[in-house]
Short mmCIF file of C-alpha atoms and ligand atoms in Angstrom, two decimals:
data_model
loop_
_atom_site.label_atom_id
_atom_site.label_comp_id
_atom_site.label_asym_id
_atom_site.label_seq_id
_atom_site.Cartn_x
_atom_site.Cartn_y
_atom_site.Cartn_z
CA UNK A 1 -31.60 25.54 27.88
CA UNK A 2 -29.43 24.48 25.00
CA UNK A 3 -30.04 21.77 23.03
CA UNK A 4 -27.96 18.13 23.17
CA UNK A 5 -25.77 18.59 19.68
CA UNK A 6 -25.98 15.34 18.10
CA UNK A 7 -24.27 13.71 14.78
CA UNK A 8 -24.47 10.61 13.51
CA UNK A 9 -21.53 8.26 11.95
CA UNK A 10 -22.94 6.33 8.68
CA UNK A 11 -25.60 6.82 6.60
CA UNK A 12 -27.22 2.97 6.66
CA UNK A 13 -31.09 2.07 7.88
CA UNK A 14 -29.83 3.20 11.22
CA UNK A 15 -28.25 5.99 10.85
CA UNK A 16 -31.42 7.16 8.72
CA UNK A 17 -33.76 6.08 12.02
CA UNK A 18 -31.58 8.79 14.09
CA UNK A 19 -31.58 11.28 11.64
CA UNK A 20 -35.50 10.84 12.03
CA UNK A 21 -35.84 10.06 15.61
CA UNK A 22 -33.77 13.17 16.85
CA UNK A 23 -36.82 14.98 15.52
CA UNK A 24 -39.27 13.84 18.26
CA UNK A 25 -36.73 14.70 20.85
CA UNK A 26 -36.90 18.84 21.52
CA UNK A 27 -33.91 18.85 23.70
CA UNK A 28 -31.57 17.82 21.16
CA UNK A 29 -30.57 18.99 17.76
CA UNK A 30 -28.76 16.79 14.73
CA UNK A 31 -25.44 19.15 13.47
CA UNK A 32 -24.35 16.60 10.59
CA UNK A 33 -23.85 13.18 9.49
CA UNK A 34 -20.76 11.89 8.35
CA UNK A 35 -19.96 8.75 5.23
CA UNK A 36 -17.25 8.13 4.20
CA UNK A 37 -19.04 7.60 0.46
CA UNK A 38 -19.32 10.84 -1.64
CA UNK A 39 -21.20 13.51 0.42
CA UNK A 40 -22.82 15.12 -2.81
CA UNK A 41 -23.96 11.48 -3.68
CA UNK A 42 -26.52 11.24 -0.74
CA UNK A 43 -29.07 14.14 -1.27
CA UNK A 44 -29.01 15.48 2.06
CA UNK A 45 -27.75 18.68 3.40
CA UNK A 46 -26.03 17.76 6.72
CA UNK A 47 -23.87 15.16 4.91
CA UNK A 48 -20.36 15.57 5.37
CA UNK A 49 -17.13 13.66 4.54
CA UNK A 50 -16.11 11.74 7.45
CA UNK A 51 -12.55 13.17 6.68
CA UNK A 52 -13.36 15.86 8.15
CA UNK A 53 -14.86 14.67 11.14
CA UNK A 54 -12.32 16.91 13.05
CA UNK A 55 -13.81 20.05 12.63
CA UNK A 56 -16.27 19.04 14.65
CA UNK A 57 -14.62 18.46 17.49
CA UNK A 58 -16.49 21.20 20.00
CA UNK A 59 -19.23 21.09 17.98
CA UNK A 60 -20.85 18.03 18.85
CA UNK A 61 -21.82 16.81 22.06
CA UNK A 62 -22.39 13.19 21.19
CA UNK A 63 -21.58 11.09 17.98
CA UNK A 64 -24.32 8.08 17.35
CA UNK A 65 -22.13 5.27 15.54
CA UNK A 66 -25.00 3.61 12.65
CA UNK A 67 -22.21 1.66 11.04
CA UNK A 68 -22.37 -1.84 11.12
CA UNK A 69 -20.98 -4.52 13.59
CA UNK A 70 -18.77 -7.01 11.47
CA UNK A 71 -16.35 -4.53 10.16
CA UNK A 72 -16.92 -1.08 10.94
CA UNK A 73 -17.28 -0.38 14.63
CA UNK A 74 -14.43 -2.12 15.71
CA UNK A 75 -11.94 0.54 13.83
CA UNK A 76 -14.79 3.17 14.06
CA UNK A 77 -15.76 3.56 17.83
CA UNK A 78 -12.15 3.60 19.56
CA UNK A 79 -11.26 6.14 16.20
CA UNK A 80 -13.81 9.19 17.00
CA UNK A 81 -13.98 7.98 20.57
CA UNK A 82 -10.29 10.00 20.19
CA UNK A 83 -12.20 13.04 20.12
CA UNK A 84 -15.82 12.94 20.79
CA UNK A 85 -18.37 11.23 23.44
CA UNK A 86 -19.90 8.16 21.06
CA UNK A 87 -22.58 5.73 21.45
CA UNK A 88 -22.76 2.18 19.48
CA UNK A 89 -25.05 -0.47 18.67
CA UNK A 90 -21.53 -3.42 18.73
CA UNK A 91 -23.43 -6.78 18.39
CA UNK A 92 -20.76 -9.52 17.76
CA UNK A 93 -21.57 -11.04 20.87
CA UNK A 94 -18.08 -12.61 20.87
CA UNK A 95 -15.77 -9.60 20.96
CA UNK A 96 -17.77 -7.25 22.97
CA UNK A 97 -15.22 -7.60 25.98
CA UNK A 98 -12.03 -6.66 23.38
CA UNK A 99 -14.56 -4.07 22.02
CA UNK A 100 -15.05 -2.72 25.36
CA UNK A 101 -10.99 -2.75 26.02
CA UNK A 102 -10.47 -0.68 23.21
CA UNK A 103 -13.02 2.12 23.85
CA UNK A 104 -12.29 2.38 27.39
CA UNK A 105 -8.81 2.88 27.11
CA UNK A 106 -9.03 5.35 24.47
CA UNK A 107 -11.93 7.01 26.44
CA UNK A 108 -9.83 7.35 29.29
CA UNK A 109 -6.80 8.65 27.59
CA UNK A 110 -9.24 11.79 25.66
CA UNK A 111 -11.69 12.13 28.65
CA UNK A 112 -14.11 11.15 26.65
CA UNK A 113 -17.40 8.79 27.26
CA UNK A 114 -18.67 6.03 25.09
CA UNK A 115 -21.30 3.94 25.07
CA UNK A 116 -21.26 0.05 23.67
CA UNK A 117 -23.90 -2.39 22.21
CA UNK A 118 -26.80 -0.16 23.09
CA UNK A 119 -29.90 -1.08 20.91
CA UNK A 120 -32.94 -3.86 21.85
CA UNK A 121 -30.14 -6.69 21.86
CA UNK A 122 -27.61 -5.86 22.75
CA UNK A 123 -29.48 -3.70 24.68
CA UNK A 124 -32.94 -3.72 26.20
CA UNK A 125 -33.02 -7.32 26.23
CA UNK A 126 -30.00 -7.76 27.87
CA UNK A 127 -31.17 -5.26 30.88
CA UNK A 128 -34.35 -7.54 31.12
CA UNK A 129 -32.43 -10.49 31.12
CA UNK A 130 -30.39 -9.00 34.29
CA UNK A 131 -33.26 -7.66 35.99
CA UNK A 132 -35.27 -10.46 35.95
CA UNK A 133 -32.17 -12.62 37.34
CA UNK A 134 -31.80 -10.44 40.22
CA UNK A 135 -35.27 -10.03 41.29
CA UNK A 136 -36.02 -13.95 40.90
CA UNK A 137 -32.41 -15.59 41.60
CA UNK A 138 -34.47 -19.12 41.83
CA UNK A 139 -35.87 -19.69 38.26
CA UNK A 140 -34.99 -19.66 34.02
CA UNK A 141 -34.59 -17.20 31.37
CA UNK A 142 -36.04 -17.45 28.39
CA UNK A 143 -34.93 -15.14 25.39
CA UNK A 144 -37.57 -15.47 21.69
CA UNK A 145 -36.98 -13.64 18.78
CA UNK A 146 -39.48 -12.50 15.94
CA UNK A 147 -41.38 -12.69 14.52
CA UNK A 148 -38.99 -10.70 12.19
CA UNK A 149 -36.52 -10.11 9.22
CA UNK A 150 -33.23 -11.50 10.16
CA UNK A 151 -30.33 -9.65 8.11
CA UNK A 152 -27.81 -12.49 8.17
CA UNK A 153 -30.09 -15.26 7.48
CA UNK A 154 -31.74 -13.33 4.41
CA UNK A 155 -28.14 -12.79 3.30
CA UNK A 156 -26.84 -16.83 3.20
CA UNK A 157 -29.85 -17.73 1.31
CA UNK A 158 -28.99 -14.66 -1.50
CA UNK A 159 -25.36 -16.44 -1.88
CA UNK A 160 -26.62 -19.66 -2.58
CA UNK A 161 -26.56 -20.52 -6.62
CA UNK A 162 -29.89 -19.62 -8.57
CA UNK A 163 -30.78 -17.06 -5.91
CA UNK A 164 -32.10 -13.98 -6.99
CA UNK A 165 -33.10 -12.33 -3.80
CA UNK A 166 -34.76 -13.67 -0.55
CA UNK A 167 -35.82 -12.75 2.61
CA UNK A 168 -35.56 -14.86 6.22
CA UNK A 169 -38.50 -14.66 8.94
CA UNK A 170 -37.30 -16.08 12.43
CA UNK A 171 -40.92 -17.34 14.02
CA UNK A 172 -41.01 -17.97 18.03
CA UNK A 173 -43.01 -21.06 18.20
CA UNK A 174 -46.22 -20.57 20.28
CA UNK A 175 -46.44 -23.77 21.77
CA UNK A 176 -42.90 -22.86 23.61
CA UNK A 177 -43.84 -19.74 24.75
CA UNK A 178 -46.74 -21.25 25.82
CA UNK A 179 -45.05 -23.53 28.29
CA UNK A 180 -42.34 -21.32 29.55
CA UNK A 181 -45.47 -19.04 30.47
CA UNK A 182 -46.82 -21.90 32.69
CA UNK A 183 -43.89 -21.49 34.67
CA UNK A 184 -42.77 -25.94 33.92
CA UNK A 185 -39.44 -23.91 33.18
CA UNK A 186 -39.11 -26.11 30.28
CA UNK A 187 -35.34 -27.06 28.67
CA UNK A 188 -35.86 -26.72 24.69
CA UNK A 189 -33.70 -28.17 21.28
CA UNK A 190 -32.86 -25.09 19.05
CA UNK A 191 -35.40 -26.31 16.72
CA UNK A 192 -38.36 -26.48 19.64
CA UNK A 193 -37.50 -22.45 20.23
CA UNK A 194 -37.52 -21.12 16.41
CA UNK A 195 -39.30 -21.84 13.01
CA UNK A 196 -37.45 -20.38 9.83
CA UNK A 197 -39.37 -19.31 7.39
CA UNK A 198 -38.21 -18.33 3.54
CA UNK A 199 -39.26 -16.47 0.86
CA UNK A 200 -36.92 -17.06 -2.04
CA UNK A 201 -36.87 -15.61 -5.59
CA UNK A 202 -35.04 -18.38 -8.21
CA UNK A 203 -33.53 -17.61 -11.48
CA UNK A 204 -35.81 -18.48 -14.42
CA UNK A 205 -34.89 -22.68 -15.12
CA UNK A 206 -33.34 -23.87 -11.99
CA UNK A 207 -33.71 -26.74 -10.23
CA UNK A 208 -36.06 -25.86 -6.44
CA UNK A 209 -35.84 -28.68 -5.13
CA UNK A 210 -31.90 -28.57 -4.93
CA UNK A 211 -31.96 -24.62 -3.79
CA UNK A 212 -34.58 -25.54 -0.97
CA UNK A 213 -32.11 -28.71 0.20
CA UNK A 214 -29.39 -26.20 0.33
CA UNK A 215 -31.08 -23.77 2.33
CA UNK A 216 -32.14 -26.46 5.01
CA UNK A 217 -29.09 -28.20 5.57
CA UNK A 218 -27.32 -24.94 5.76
CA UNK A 219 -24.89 -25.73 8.47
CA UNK A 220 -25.13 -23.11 11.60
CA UNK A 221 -28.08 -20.94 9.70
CA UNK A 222 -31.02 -23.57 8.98
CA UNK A 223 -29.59 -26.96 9.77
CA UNK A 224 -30.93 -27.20 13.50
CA UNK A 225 -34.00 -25.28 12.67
CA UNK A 226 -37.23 -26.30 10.97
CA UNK A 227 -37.12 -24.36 7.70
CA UNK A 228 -39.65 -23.73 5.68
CA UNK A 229 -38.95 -22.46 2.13
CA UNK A 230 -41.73 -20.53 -0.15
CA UNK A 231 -40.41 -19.97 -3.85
CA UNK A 232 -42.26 -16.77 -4.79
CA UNK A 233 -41.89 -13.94 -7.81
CA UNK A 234 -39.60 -11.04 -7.80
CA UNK A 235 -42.62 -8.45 -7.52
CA UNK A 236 -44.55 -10.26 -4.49
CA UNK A 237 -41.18 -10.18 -2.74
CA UNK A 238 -41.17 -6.75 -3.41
CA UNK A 239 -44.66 -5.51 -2.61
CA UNK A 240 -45.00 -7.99 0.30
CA UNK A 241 -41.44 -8.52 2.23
CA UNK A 242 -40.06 -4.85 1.64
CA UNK A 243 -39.93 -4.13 5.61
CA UNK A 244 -37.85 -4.79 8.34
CA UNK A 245 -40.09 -5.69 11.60
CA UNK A 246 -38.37 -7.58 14.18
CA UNK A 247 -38.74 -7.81 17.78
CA UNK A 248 -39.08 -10.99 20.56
CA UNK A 249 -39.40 -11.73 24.14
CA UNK A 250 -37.75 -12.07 27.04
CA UNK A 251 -39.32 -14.19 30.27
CA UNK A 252 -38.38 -15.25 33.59
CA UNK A 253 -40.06 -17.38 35.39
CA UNK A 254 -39.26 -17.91 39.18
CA UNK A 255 -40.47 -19.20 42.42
CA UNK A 256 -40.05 -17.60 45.72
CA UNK A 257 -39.61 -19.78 49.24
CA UNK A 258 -43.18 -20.56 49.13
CA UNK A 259 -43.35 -21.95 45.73
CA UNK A 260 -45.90 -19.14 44.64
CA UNK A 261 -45.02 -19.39 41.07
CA UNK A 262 -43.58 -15.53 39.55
CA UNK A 263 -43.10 -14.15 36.10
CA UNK A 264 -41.52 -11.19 33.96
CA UNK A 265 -42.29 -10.88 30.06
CA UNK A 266 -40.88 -8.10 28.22
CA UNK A 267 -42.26 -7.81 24.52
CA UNK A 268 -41.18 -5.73 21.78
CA UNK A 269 -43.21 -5.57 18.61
CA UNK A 270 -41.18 -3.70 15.90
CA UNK A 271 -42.44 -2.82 12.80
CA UNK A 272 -39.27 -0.78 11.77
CA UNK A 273 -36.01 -2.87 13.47
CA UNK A 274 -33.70 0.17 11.87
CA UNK A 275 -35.70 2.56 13.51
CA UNK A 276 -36.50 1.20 16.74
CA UNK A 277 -32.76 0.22 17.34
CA UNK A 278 -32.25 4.17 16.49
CA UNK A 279 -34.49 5.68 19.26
CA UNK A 280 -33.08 3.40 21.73
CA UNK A 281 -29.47 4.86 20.46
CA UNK A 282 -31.06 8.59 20.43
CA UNK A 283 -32.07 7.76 24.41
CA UNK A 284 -28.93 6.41 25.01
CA UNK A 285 -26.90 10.13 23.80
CA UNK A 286 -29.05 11.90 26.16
CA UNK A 287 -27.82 9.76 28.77
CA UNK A 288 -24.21 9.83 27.73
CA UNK A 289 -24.20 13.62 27.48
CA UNK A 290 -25.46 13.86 31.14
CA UNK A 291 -22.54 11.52 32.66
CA UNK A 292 -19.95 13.37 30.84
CA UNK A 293 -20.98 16.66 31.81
CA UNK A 294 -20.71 15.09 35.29
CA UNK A 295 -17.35 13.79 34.69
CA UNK A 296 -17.47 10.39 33.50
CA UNK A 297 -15.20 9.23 30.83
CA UNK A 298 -13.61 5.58 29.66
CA UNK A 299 -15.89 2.95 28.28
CA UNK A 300 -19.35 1.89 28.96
CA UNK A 301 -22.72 -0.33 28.74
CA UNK A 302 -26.11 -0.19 29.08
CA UNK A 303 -25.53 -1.95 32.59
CA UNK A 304 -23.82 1.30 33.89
CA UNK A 305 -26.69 3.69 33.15
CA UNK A 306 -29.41 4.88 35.55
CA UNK A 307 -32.57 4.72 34.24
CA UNK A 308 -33.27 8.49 35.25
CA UNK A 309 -30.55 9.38 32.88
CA UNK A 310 -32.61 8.33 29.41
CA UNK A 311 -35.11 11.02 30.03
CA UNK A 312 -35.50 14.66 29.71
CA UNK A 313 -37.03 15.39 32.69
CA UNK A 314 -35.19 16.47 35.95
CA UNK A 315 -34.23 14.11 38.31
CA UNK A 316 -37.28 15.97 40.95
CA UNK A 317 -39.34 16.13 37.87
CA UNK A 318 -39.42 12.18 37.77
CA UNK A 319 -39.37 12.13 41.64
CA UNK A 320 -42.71 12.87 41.31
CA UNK A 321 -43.46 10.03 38.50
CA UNK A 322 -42.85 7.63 41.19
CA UNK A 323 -46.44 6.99 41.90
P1 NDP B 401 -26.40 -0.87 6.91
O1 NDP B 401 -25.73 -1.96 6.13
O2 NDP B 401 -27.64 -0.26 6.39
O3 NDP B 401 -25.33 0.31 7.15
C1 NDP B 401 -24.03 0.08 7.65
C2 NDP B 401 -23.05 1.07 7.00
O4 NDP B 401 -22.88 0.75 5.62
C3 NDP B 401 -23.56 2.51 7.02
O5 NDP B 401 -23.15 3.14 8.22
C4 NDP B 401 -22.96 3.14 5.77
O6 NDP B 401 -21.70 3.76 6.07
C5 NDP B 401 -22.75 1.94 4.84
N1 NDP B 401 -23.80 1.90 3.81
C6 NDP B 401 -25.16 1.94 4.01
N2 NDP B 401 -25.82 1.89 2.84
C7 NDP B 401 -24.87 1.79 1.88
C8 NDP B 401 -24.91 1.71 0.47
N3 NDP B 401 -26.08 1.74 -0.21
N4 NDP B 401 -23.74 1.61 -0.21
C9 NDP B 401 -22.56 1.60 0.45
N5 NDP B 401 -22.45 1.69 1.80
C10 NDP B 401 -23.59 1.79 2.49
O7 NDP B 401 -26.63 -1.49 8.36
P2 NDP B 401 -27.79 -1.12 9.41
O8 NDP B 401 -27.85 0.36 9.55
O9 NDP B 401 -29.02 -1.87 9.07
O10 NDP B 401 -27.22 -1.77 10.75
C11 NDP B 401 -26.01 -1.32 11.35
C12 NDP B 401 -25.67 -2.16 12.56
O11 NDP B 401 -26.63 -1.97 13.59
C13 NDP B 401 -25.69 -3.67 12.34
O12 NDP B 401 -24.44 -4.13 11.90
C14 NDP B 401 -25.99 -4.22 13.71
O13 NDP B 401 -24.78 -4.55 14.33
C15 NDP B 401 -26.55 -3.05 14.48
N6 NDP B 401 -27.89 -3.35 15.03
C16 NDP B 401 -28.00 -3.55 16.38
C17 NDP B 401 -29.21 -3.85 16.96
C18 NDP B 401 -29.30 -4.01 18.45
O14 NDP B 401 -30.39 -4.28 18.94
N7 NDP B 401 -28.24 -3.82 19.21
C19 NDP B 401 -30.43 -3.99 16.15
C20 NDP B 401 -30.24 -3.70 14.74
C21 NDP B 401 -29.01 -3.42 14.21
P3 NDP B 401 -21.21 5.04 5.18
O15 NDP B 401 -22.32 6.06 5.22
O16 NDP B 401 -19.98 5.51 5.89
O17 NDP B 401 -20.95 4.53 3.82
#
């Protein structure tokens, strides 16, 4: 059968993870990738200049949006939603409902579908987070992050003064997760959830002390956290902090009439964020494909999408999966 024509919007760490992950999917195929930086500049065949995005117009099935969330997606998605089925990773948790707004009414005008804030969270996380809920109305969530690399805590420390580079771990503290696992469905302070931890290069002379104060009191990044800070060299930064592993939990605990105690943990353990957030994307298309060809169009989010719809397989092929 022919294979799901794919192209990808932005050539970041995520759009790189799709143009990789689309090669351990056989039923799909990636046509091009579109900057809007100098095509020749990027050393890759399929790169194209996202000016002329419109040629592509029946030749792509589904366009994977890798651009980021502060700036890009919100002109980006409702923009090629004009003319092609999309799917996004949209994480400012804040404007996800103006987001969605936008998309859907473009969607519905083209007749196109589009998918928002797909990824591990937005995304996977969030589906836990609902399924636990329904199953066990009576009880707490619990959502942990890390141990991993977070991108905009590793950029405040880099615009403080006499920063050279640094990178910012967000640690779940064990003795937390501990206790939400015993099912006390404990209520925790910010700081009893999440250790910070630093690595910071300093400009040659400067004064430490005052750089690691201004990291910690770092209103709405470290303030309500315990921070620690490690000054290290330029070259173990490199050679030891050059990845980008994330990944958390997400628990609910319950009880049903009886008081028999229940639980749901959900663990990811990334060692590529990028390229983890990409498969889940690459899934995602499949899935998006599939409900257009069956007439959907408008805007919408992981919530919306059977399960069945991810995979390759047949709907009576995974019939038989059941058990
Ligand atoms: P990047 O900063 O790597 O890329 C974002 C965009 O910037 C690219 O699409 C690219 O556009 C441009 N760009 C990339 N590299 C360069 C460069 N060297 N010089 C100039 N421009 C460049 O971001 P990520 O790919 O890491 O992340 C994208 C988004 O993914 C994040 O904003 C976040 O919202 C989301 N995300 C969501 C997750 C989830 O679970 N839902 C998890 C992880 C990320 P162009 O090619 O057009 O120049």
């Amino acid at each position: 059968s022919q294979k799901i024509k794919i192209g990808i919007v932005g050539y970041g760490n995520l759009g790189k993870g799709v143009e990789l992950s689309i090669n351990q999917n056989e039923d799909m195929e990636l046509i091009a990738i579109f900057t809007r930086r100098d095509p020749d500049s990027l050393n890759n065949p399929l790169m194209r200049n996202i000016k002329d995005i419109a040629d592509y117009k029946d030749k792509i099935d589904v366009m994977i949006l890798c651009g980021g969330s502060a700036t890009d997606l919100p002109e980006q998605t409702p923009e090629i939603a004009k003319m092609f089925n999309t799917v996004d990773s949209f994480d400012t948790h804040a404007n996800i409902p103006i987001h969605y707004d936008n998309v859907d009414k473009v969607g519905k005008e083209k007749g196109t579908l589009n998918l928002i804030s797909s990824g591990w969270d937005p995304g996977l996380f969030s589906m836990q987070r609902i399924l636990g809920e329904s199953i066990l109305p009576v009880g707490n969530t619990y959502t942990f992050w890390g141990e991993g690399v977070s991108q905009g805590h590793s950029d405040a420390i880099r615009r403080i003064d006499g920063v050279l580079d640094g990178k910012q771990y967000t640690v779940p503290i064990e003795k937390a997760l501990e206790k939400v696992r015993s099912g006390k469905n404990p209520e925790f302070t910010t700081r009893e959830k999440h250790l910070r931890v630093c690595y910071v290069v300093a400009k040659e002379g400067e004064d430490l002390e005052r750089i690691e104060n201004e990291i910690k009191t770092m209103p709405n990044y470290f303030d309500e956290y315990d921070t620690e800070v490690n000054f290290i060299t330029k070259e173990e930064l490199e050679n030891n902090h050059n990845g980008m592993p994330h990944g958390g939990y997400v628990l609910r605990t319950g009880q049903s009439e009886t008081g028999s105690k229940q639980r749901i943990e959900f663990v990811l353990e990334l060692e590529s964020n990028p390229e983890f957030t990409a498969s889940v994307l690459v899934a995602y298309a499949r899935a998006v494909k599939k409900m257009h060809s069956n007439g959907e169009d408008g805007c919408i989010t992981v919530f919306d999408v059977p399960l069945g719809m991810l995979s390759p397989k047949s709907p009576s092929e995974l019939r038989k999966e059941i058990l």
